Short mmCIF file of C-alpha atoms in Angstrom, two decimals:
data_model
loop_
_atom_site.label_atom_id
_atom_site.label_comp_id
_atom_site.label_asym_id
_atom_site.label_seq_id
_atom_site.Cartn_x
_atom_site.Cartn_y
_atom_site.Cartn_z
CA UNK C 291 0.00 0.00 0.00
CA UNK C 292 1.30 3.46 -0.89
CA UNK C 293 2.60 5.49 2.06
CA UNK C 294 1.81 9.12 1.26
CA UNK C 295 3.58 10.41 4.39
CA UNK C 296 6.75 8.51 3.50
CA UNK C 297 6.70 9.69 -0.12
CA UNK C 298 6.28 13.33 0.92
CA UNK C 299 9.04 13.08 3.55
CA UNK C 300 11.55 11.42 1.21
CA UNK C 301 10.80 13.85 -1.62
CA UNK C 302 11.22 16.77 0.77
CA UNK C 303 14.66 15.51 1.81
CA UNK C 304 15.72 15.14 -1.82
CA UNK C 305 14.48 18.59 -2.79
CA UNK C 306 16.24 20.02 0.25
CA UNK C 307 19.49 18.85 -1.28
CA UNK C 308 18.53 20.00 -4.77
CA UNK C 309 17.20 23.49 -4.06
CA UNK C 310 19.90 24.13 -1.49
CA UNK C 311 22.28 24.68 -4.38
CA UNK C 312 21.02 27.90 -5.89
CA UNK C 313 19.92 29.30 -2.53
CA UNK C 314 23.29 28.47 -1.00
CA UNK C 315 24.98 30.39 -3.78
CA UNK C 316 22.66 33.37 -3.55
CA UNK C 317 22.99 33.73 0.22
CA UNK C 318 26.33 32.46 1.48
CA UNK C 319 28.26 34.17 -1.30
CA UNK C 320 26.59 37.51 -0.57
CA UNK C 321 29.60 38.77 1.45
CA UNK C 322 31.78 38.10 -1.60
CA UNK C 323 29.39 39.86 -3.97
CA UNK C 324 28.94 42.91 -1.76
CA UNK C 325 32.69 43.21 -1.27
CA UNK C 326 33.63 42.93 -4.95
CA UNK C 327 30.66 44.43 -6.84
CA UNK C 328 29.30 47.95 -6.58
CA UNK C 329 25.66 48.57 -5.67
CA UNK C 330 25.04 49.75 -9.24
CA UNK C 331 26.59 46.62 -10.82
CA UNK C 332 24.65 44.31 -8.55
CA UNK C 333 21.46 46.24 -9.25
CA UNK C 334 21.96 45.97 -13.03
CA UNK C 335 22.61 42.20 -12.93
CA UNK C 336 19.59 41.75 -10.68
CA UNK C 337 17.42 43.49 -13.28
CA UNK C 338 18.66 41.08 -15.98
CA UNK C 339 17.85 38.07 -13.80
CA UNK C 340 14.46 39.52 -12.97
CA UNK C 341 13.70 40.15 -16.65
CA UNK C 342 14.61 36.56 -17.53
CA UNK C 343 12.18 35.35 -14.87
CA UNK C 344 9.43 37.30 -16.60
CA UNK C 345 10.27 36.13 -20.12
CA UNK C 346 10.37 32.41 -19.26
CA UNK C 347 6.63 31.85 -18.62
CA UNK C 348 5.53 34.39 -21.23
CA UNK C 349 7.52 33.10 -24.20
CA UNK C 350 7.12 29.40 -23.35
CA UNK C 351 3.39 29.76 -22.59
CA UNK C 352 4.16 28.17 -19.21
CA UNK C 353 4.81 24.79 -20.79
CA UNK C 354 6.99 23.83 -17.80
CA UNK C 355 4.06 23.70 -15.40
CA UNK C 356 2.13 21.65 -17.95
CA UNK C 357 5.01 19.14 -18.05
CA UNK C 358 4.54 18.32 -14.37
CA UNK C 359 0.74 18.09 -14.48
CA UNK C 360 0.44 16.04 -17.68
CA UNK C 361 3.33 13.65 -17.08
CA UNK C 362 1.58 12.65 -13.84
CA UNK C 363 -1.58 11.95 -15.88
CA UNK C 364 -1.64 8.36 -17.16
CA UNK C 365 -3.77 9.42 -20.13
CA UNK C 366 -0.78 11.05 -21.82
CA UNK C 367 2.49 9.73 -23.24
CA UNK C 368 5.39 11.19 -21.24
CA UNK C 369 7.75 11.04 -24.24
CA UNK C 370 5.39 13.23 -26.26
CA UNK C 371 5.14 15.69 -23.36
CA UNK C 372 8.88 16.29 -23.13
CA UNK C 373 9.01 16.55 -26.95
CA UNK C 374 6.42 19.32 -26.93
CA UNK C 375 8.31 21.08 -24.15
CA UNK C 376 11.70 20.90 -25.91
CA UNK C 377 10.36 22.23 -29.20
CA UNK C 378 8.60 25.07 -27.38
CA UNK C 379 11.84 25.99 -25.62
CA UNK C 380 13.76 25.99 -28.92
CA UNK C 381 11.24 28.26 -30.66
CA UNK C 382 10.99 30.63 -27.69
CA UNK C 383 14.79 30.90 -27.46
CA UNK C 384 15.00 31.98 -31.10
CA UNK C 385 12.23 34.49 -30.42
CA UNK C 386 14.20 35.83 -27.45
CA UNK C 387 17.24 36.44 -29.66
CA UNK C 388 15.07 38.37 -32.15
CA UNK C 389 13.48 40.47 -29.40
CA UNK C 390 16.81 41.36 -27.78
CA UNK C 391 18.39 42.17 -31.14
CA UNK C 392 15.54 44.47 -32.14
CA UNK C 393 15.41 46.27 -28.80
CA UNK C 394 19.17 46.81 -28.96
CA UNK C 395 19.12 47.95 -32.59
CA UNK C 396 16.33 50.49 -32.08
CA UNK C 397 17.86 51.80 -28.85
CA UNK C 398 14.92 50.69 -26.72
CA UNK C 399 17.39 49.34 -24.16
CA UNK C 400 20.81 50.87 -23.53
CA UNK C 401 22.92 48.11 -22.01
CA UNK C 402 26.34 46.65 -22.68
CA UNK C 403 26.35 43.43 -24.71
CA UNK C 404 27.66 41.43 -21.74
CA UNK C 405 24.45 42.14 -19.82
CA UNK C 406 22.33 41.15 -22.82
CA UNK C 407 24.25 37.90 -23.24
CA UNK C 408 23.69 37.21 -19.55
CA UNK C 409 19.97 37.92 -19.96
CA UNK C 410 19.67 35.50 -22.89
CA UNK C 411 21.59 32.66 -21.28
CA UNK C 412 19.72 33.18 -18.01
CA UNK C 413 16.53 32.74 -20.02
CA UNK C 414 17.77 29.71 -21.97
CA UNK C 415 19.26 27.86 -18.99
CA UNK C 416 16.27 28.77 -16.84
CA UNK C 417 13.71 27.34 -19.29
CA UNK C 418 15.68 24.14 -19.75
CA UNK C 419 16.21 23.75 -16.01
CA UNK C 420 12.54 24.27 -15.20
CA UNK C 421 11.40 21.78 -17.82
CA UNK C 422 13.92 19.10 -16.84
CA UNK C 423 13.17 19.61 -13.17
CA UNK C 424 9.42 19.21 -13.68
CA UNK C 425 9.86 16.18 -15.92
CA UNK C 426 12.19 14.33 -13.56
CA UNK C 427 9.97 15.25 -10.63
CA UNK C 428 6.91 13.78 -12.31
CA UNK C 429 8.76 10.61 -13.40
CA UNK C 430 9.93 10.03 -9.81
CA UNK C 431 13.62 10.66 -10.47
CA UNK C 432 14.08 12.92 -7.47
CA UNK C 433 17.60 11.68 -6.71
CA UNK C 434 18.87 12.94 -10.06
CA UNK C 435 17.51 16.39 -9.24
CA UNK C 436 19.23 16.30 -5.85
CA UNK C 437 22.60 15.25 -7.27
CA UNK C 438 22.48 17.88 -10.01
CA UNK C 439 21.58 20.49 -7.41
CA UNK C 440 24.79 19.66 -5.56
CA UNK C 441 26.73 19.86 -8.83
CA UNK C 442 25.24 23.28 -9.52
CA UNK C 443 26.31 24.45 -6.07
CA UNK C 444 29.86 23.17 -6.40
CA UNK C 445 30.52 24.50 -9.92
CA UNK C 446 29.01 27.92 -9.26
CA UNK C 447 30.81 28.35 -5.94
CA UNK C 448 34.22 27.42 -7.33
CA UNK C 449 33.65 29.55 -10.44
CA UNK C 450 32.51 32.56 -8.41
CA UNK C 451 35.53 32.41 -6.12
CA UNK C 452 37.98 31.94 -8.99
CA UNK C 453 36.51 34.51 -11.39
CA UNK C 454 35.90 37.18 -8.74
CA UNK C 455 38.93 36.78 -6.48
CA UNK C 456 41.62 35.23 -8.69
CA UNK C 457 40.79 36.33 -12.25
CA UNK C 458 39.22 39.56 -10.94
CA UNK C 459 36.66 39.70 -13.74
CA UNK C 460 34.18 41.62 -11.59
CA UNK C 461 30.57 41.64 -12.69
CA UNK C 462 31.38 39.61 -15.83
CA UNK C 463 32.87 36.88 -13.65
CA UNK C 464 29.74 36.87 -11.51
CA UNK C 465 27.50 36.39 -14.56
CA UNK C 466 29.68 33.67 -16.11
CA UNK C 467 29.92 31.70 -12.86
CA UNK C 468 26.20 31.55 -12.25
CA UNK C 469 25.37 30.57 -15.84
CA UNK C 470 28.07 27.87 -15.77
CA UNK C 471 26.64 26.21 -12.65
CA UNK C 472 23.11 25.80 -13.98
CA UNK C 473 24.41 24.77 -17.42
CA UNK C 474 26.37 21.83 -15.99
CA UNK C 475 23.37 20.86 -13.82
CA UNK C 476 21.12 20.85 -16.90
CA UNK C 477 23.51 18.57 -18.78
CA UNK C 478 23.57 16.23 -15.80
CA UNK C 479 19.76 16.00 -15.57
CA UNK C 480 19.44 15.53 -19.35
CA UNK C 481 21.97 12.68 -19.50
CA UNK C 482 21.63 10.84 -16.19
CA UNK C 483 17.86 11.26 -16.07
CA UNK C 484 17.70 9.54 -19.48
CA UNK C 485 15.67 12.47 -20.79
CA UNK C 486 17.55 12.20 -24.07
CA UNK C 487 16.10 8.71 -24.61
CA UNK C 488 12.53 9.85 -23.95
CA UNK C 489 13.07 12.88 -26.16
CA UNK C 490 14.28 10.64 -28.98
CA UNK C 491 11.22 8.38 -28.68
CA UNK C 492 8.77 11.25 -28.37
CA UNK C 493 6.91 12.94 -31.20
CA UNK C 494 5.13 16.23 -31.74
CA UNK C 495 1.57 15.29 -30.85
CA UNK C 496 -0.87 18.08 -31.71
CA UNK C 497 -3.48 16.78 -29.27
CA UNK C 498 -0.97 16.71 -26.41
CA UNK C 499 0.42 20.12 -27.36
CA UNK C 500 -3.07 21.62 -27.50
CA UNK C 501 -3.95 20.21 -24.07
CA UNK C 502 -0.66 21.42 -22.54
CA UNK C 503 -1.03 24.93 -23.92
CA UNK C 504 -4.69 25.08 -22.86
CA UNK C 505 -3.48 24.28 -19.35
CA UNK C 506 -0.44 26.55 -19.43
CA UNK C 507 -1.74 29.68 -21.14
CA UNK C 508 -4.05 30.74 -18.27
CA UNK C 509 -1.00 30.39 -16.03
CA UNK C 510 0.91 32.96 -18.11
CA UNK C 511 -1.22 35.68 -16.57
CA UNK C 512 -0.51 34.11 -13.20
CA UNK C 513 3.23 34.10 -13.84
CA UNK C 514 3.20 37.73 -14.97
CA UNK C 515 1.19 38.74 -11.94
CA UNK C 516 3.46 36.72 -9.67
CA UNK C 517 6.47 38.36 -11.27
CA UNK C 518 4.88 41.76 -10.59
CA UNK C 519 4.46 40.77 -6.94
CA UNK C 520 7.99 39.48 -6.72
CA UNK C 521 10.02 41.72 -8.99
CA UNK C 522 8.28 44.77 -10.46
CA UNK C 523 9.25 46.81 -7.42
CA UNK C 524 12.89 46.59 -8.60
CA UNK C 525 12.03 48.44 -11.82
CA UNK C 526 9.84 51.05 -10.15
CA UNK C 527 12.45 51.57 -7.45
CA UNK C 528 15.16 51.94 -10.11
CA UNK C 529 13.02 54.47 -12.01
CA UNK C 530 12.41 56.67 -8.98
CA UNK C 531 15.56 56.10 -6.92
CA UNK C 532 18.28 54.69 -9.22
CA UNK C 533 20.15 51.39 -9.65
CA UNK C 534 22.27 51.90 -6.50
CA UNK C 535 19.28 51.76 -4.15
CA UNK C 536 17.88 48.86 -6.18
CA UNK C 537 21.17 47.06 -5.58
CA UNK C 538 20.79 47.55 -1.82
CA UNK C 539 17.12 46.54 -1.93
CA UNK C 540 17.92 43.44 -4.02
CA UNK C 541 20.48 42.34 -1.45
CA UNK C 542 17.86 42.72 1.31
CA UNK C 543 16.02 39.77 -0.28
CA UNK C 544 18.92 37.47 0.57
CA UNK C 545 17.97 37.03 4.24
CA UNK C 546 14.31 36.24 3.43
CA UNK C 547 15.71 33.76 0.90
CA UNK C 548 16.64 31.56 3.88
CA UNK C 549 12.94 31.17 4.62
CA UNK C 550 11.97 30.79 0.96
CA UNK C 551 14.66 28.13 0.51
CA UNK C 552 13.19 26.05 3.32
CA UNK C 553 9.63 26.65 2.13
CA UNK C 554 10.47 25.75 -1.46
CA UNK C 555 12.06 22.43 -0.55
CA UNK C 556 8.77 21.37 1.03
CA UNK C 557 6.64 23.04 -1.65
CA UNK C 558 8.41 21.19 -4.48
CA UNK C 559 7.66 17.85 -2.86
CA UNK C 560 4.12 18.93 -1.98
CA UNK C 561 3.38 19.98 -5.58
CA UNK C 562 3.56 16.29 -6.52
CA UNK C 563 1.69 14.95 -3.47
CA UNK C 564 -1.09 17.54 -3.88
CA UNK C 565 -1.89 16.02 -7.28
CA UNK C 566 -1.37 12.34 -6.54
CA UNK C 567 -3.00 12.37 -3.09
CA UNK C 568 -5.85 14.81 -3.69
CA UNK C 569 -8.96 14.06 -1.62
CA UNK C 570 -11.70 16.66 -1.50
CA UNK C 571 -12.98 15.43 1.87
CA UNK C 572 -9.46 14.96 3.30
CA UNK C 573 -10.84 11.80 4.88
CA UNK C 574 -7.58 10.74 6.55
CA UNK C 575 -6.51 14.27 7.55
CA UNK C 576 -3.35 14.12 5.42
CA UNK C 577 -3.85 17.47 3.67
CA UNK C 578 -4.83 19.24 6.91
CA UNK C 579 -1.80 17.85 8.73
CA UNK C 580 0.56 18.90 5.95
CA UNK C 581 -0.93 22.40 5.82
CA UNK C 582 -0.65 22.87 9.59
CA UNK C 583 2.92 21.56 9.69
CA UNK C 584 3.95 23.80 6.79
CA UNK C 585 2.22 26.88 8.21
CA UNK C 586 3.41 26.49 11.80
CA UNK C 587 6.99 25.73 10.71
CA UNK C 588 6.98 28.76 8.36
CA UNK C 589 5.74 31.12 11.07
CA UNK C 590 8.31 29.91 13.63
CA UNK C 591 11.14 30.11 11.08
CA UNK C 592 10.05 33.58 9.96
CA UNK C 593 10.03 34.81 13.56
CA UNK C 594 13.41 33.24 14.33
CA UNK C 595 15.14 34.64 11.23
CA UNK C 596 13.70 38.08 11.96
CA UNK C 597 15.15 37.93 15.48
CA UNK C 598 18.66 37.36 14.09
CA UNK C 599 18.29 39.76 11.16
CA UNK C 600 20.82 42.34 12.43
CA UNK C 601 23.35 39.65 13.34
CA UNK C 602 23.10 38.04 9.90
CA UNK C 603 23.25 41.41 8.13
CA UNK C 604 26.52 42.32 9.87
CA UNK C 605 28.08 39.14 8.50
CA UNK C 606 26.50 39.09 5.04
CA UNK C 607 26.34 42.75 3.99
CA UNK C 608 29.50 44.73 3.34
CA UNK C 609 30.10 48.43 2.80
CA UNK C 610 27.09 50.37 1.49
CA UNK C 611 24.91 47.25 1.47
CA UNK C 612 24.54 47.04 5.27
CA UNK C 613 21.50 49.34 5.39
CA UNK C 614 19.56 46.58 3.60
CA UNK C 615 18.70 45.09 7.03
CA UNK C 616 15.95 47.69 7.41
CA UNK C 617 13.84 46.19 4.63
CA UNK C 618 14.24 42.56 5.68
CA UNK C 619 11.39 42.24 8.28
CA UNK C 620 8.70 43.34 5.83
CA UNK C 621 10.11 41.11 3.10
CA UNK C 622 10.29 38.17 5.52
CA UNK C 623 6.58 38.38 6.30
CA UNK C 624 5.88 38.81 2.59
CA UNK C 625 7.90 35.66 1.90
CA UNK C 626 5.85 33.81 4.52
CA UNK C 627 2.56 34.69 2.79
CA UNK C 628 4.09 33.93 -0.60
CA UNK C 629 4.90 30.41 0.55
CA UNK C 630 1.43 29.88 2.00
CA UNK C 631 -0.16 31.14 -1.21
CA UNK C 632 1.93 28.76 -3.31
CA UNK C 633 1.03 25.86 -1.04
CA UNK C 634 -2.69 26.52 -1.47
CA UNK C 635 -2.20 27.02 -5.20
CA UNK C 636 -1.11 23.37 -5.50
CA UNK C 637 -4.63 22.33 -4.53
CA UNK C 638 -6.05 24.36 -7.42
CA UNK C 639 -3.48 22.73 -9.71
CA UNK C 640 -4.64 19.29 -8.57
CA UNK C 641 -8.14 19.97 -9.92
CA UNK C 642 -6.81 21.91 -12.97
CA UNK C 643 -8.42 25.20 -11.91
CA UNK C 644 -5.65 27.33 -13.37
CA UNK C 645 -7.97 30.30 -13.91
CA UNK C 646 -8.46 30.57 -10.15
CA UNK C 647 -4.70 30.55 -9.67
CA UNK C 648 -4.28 33.35 -12.21
CA UNK C 649 -7.14 35.55 -11.01
CA UNK C 650 -5.98 35.52 -7.38
CA UNK C 651 -2.42 36.36 -8.35
CA UNK C 652 -3.58 39.19 -10.61
CA UNK C 653 -5.51 40.78 -7.73
CA UNK C 654 -2.38 40.63 -5.57
CA UNK C 655 -0.31 42.14 -8.39
CA UNK C 656 -2.75 45.04 -8.76
CA UNK C 657 -2.54 45.81 -5.04
CA UNK C 658 1.26 45.55 -5.19
CA UNK C 659 1.64 47.82 -8.21
CA UNK C 660 -0.71 50.52 -6.93
CA UNK C 661 1.11 50.64 -3.59
CA UNK C 662 4.52 50.67 -5.31
CA UNK C 663 3.66 53.81 -7.30
CA UNK C 664 2.06 55.43 -4.26
CA UNK C 665 4.75 54.64 -1.68
CA UNK C 666 8.14 54.37 -3.44
CA UNK C 667 8.29 58.09 -4.39
CA UNK C 668 7.60 58.92 -0.72
CA UNK C 669 9.46 56.33 1.37
CA UNK C 670 11.64 54.58 -1.21
CA UNK C 671 12.56 50.94 -0.59
CA UNK C 672 10.32 50.75 2.50
CA UNK C 673 7.37 51.37 0.20
CA UNK C 674 8.53 48.58 -2.13
CA UNK C 675 8.89 46.12 0.74
CA UNK C 676 5.48 46.98 2.20
CA UNK C 677 3.82 46.72 -1.22
CA UNK C 678 5.35 43.28 -1.70
CA UNK C 679 4.02 42.13 1.67
CA UNK C 680 0.49 43.37 0.91
CA UNK C 681 0.51 41.80 -2.57
CA UNK C 682 1.41 38.36 -1.24
CA UNK C 683 -1.10 38.66 1.61
CA UNK C 684 -3.92 39.47 -0.82
CA UNK C 685 -3.09 36.37 -2.90
CA UNK C 686 -2.96 34.17 0.21
CA UNK C 687 -6.20 35.49 1.66
CA UNK C 688 -8.28 35.17 -1.52
CA UNK C 689 -6.93 31.69 -2.26
CA UNK C 690 -7.69 30.65 1.31
CA UNK C 691 -11.28 31.83 0.95
CA UNK C 692 -11.71 29.94 -2.33
CA UNK C 693 -9.99 26.84 -0.97
CA UNK C 694 -13.12 25.74 0.89
CA UNK C 695 -14.64 24.80 -2.50
CA UNK C 696 -11.62 22.62 -3.32
CA UNK C 697 -10.92 20.65 -0.14
CA UNK C 698 -12.27 20.42 3.39
CA UNK C 699 -9.30 20.63 5.75
CA UNK C 700 -9.34 20.38 9.52
CA UNK C 701 -7.07 23.20 10.66
CA UNK C 702 -6.67 25.11 13.96
CA UNK C 703 -7.28 28.57 12.53
CA UNK C 704 -7.33 30.32 15.92
CA UNK C 705 -3.71 29.38 16.59
CA UNK C 706 -2.65 30.47 13.10
CA UNK C 707 -4.44 33.84 13.33
CA UNK C 708 -2.99 34.76 16.74
CA UNK C 709 0.48 33.63 15.63
CA UNK C 710 0.26 35.93 12.61
CA UNK C 711 -0.85 38.83 14.83
CA UNK C 712 2.17 38.37 17.10
CA UNK C 713 4.41 38.05 14.03
CA UNK C 714 3.01 41.32 12.68
CA UNK C 715 3.84 43.10 15.94
CA UNK C 716 7.34 41.64 15.87
CA UNK C 717 7.76 42.84 12.28
CA UNK C 718 6.80 46.38 13.27
CA UNK C 719 9.35 46.41 16.10
CA UNK C 720 12.08 44.87 13.91
CA UNK C 721 11.51 47.49 11.20
CA UNK C 722 11.78 50.57 13.44
CA UNK C 723 14.41 49.35 15.90
CA UNK C 724 17.77 47.59 15.62
CA UNK C 725 17.45 46.32 19.21
CA UNK C 726 16.71 42.62 18.66
CA UNK C 727 16.09 41.97 22.37
CA UNK C 728 12.74 43.75 22.10
CA UNK C 729 11.53 40.94 19.86
CA UNK C 730 12.31 38.07 22.24
CA UNK C 731 8.97 38.07 24.19
CA UNK C 732 7.04 37.86 20.91
CA UNK C 733 9.24 35.06 19.58
CA UNK C 734 8.67 33.10 22.80
CA UNK C 735 4.90 33.59 22.53
CA UNK C 736 4.88 32.33 18.94
CA UNK C 737 6.94 29.25 19.83
CA UNK C 738 4.81 28.42 22.89
CA UNK C 739 1.56 28.77 20.93
CA UNK C 740 2.70 26.41 18.19
CA UNK C 741 5.01 24.01 20.02
CA UNK C 742 2.47 21.32 20.92
CA UNK C 743 0.83 21.37 17.47
CA UNK C 744 4.18 21.17 15.73
CA UNK C 745 5.41 18.27 17.86
CA UNK C 746 2.15 16.35 17.48
CA UNK C 747 2.13 16.59 13.69
CA UNK C 748 5.83 15.72 13.43
CA UNK C 749 5.19 12.63 15.55
CA UNK C 750 2.36 11.69 13.19
CA UNK C 751 4.69 12.03 10.21
CA UNK C 752 7.36 9.91 11.90
CA UNK C 753 4.89 7.14 12.79
CA UNK C 754 3.27 7.11 9.35
CA UNK C 755 6.61 7.25 7.55
CA UNK C 756 8.02 4.36 9.60
CA UNK C 757 5.19 2.01 8.56
#
């Protein structure tokens, strides 16, 4: 008999190893980046990465998400699915080259060629990585993803250290190193995951392609809206305040990335379980237990990271980047709601209600954008951080309200609500004061409120996994 608790636990462990790679690079190498690169250079590279994240779902029509959903569906041939995905990536990559060439030729964008090359290869490697990751995830080859994640970490770390400290290539070295890491990881997944064999056997099936695009296209609006929530503030901030402040603000995301890294490892595993173990009535309490464990753990982690924000900032941020600590508390709470919104979104994916996913994200993006234009000219990066928090909260709240039509979970909402209230108070204190000791009573309250629930659910997971 299938053990859903065991599958989720094992997949979480594997994804912890896999996703640790990119997050390790982005956080633990921050002291190196802030010491070698200027705020303006870092801000410019961040804008290229952010732009690539927007182009990926738009130009591929979100075929990557369709790969996961349809490969898990026994009614479709997995070889045909990866064939459709690969051809879509190839066509979209050619389109990207045309777009970048035209915008450069007509002076629409005024950037050095090295930044444009970085933008293109970030797009290309990102689309390939997403597609391979989804395919291997849905074909239960999680170990390959984990191993390639470690390879990505090792290559990128060594390359960053060599190109920045030894070769002293500056921002060009930074861009080359990060592209190189993901490139090697992609080759590893393609070869050792035997994707090349499936790709060779697959064929362009119009019926499969039509079904995948019908599923993915509504998610394009979702991806754009999610990008607006996650990244549009960088552009608006740059417009009003310049690339230097955007560089500082971009670095402030690195501490919240600790929380998002831990959330994403669980979310990646859950995205599979949510589809394969979907039960509208949640008759065995599995979905409710997972949601409570995820939510309680996220709140406790968010509170703990916020408590040590100043300490971490002193180690991670050098020179002019240190002031980034001020924006971290708001971004941390925003990251928390982002993770909860993504978790709930998996339930909509399970029943193929992609329009609900898109509409909720769009509402959050509207709130985010309006607040960005209202607040950034007045309070700068604080306005961007607050707008991000509100945008993610709107998405979470609306999805939570609609969730009752998807699944009936048994959850202790009172504990969650009061924990979020205490976390909000802690966030306010952490934003206006650099005295971390003032936060301790609130951290203790949050831990005490959730301790028994957390322990009980963990014990349930251990017992169920051991069977």
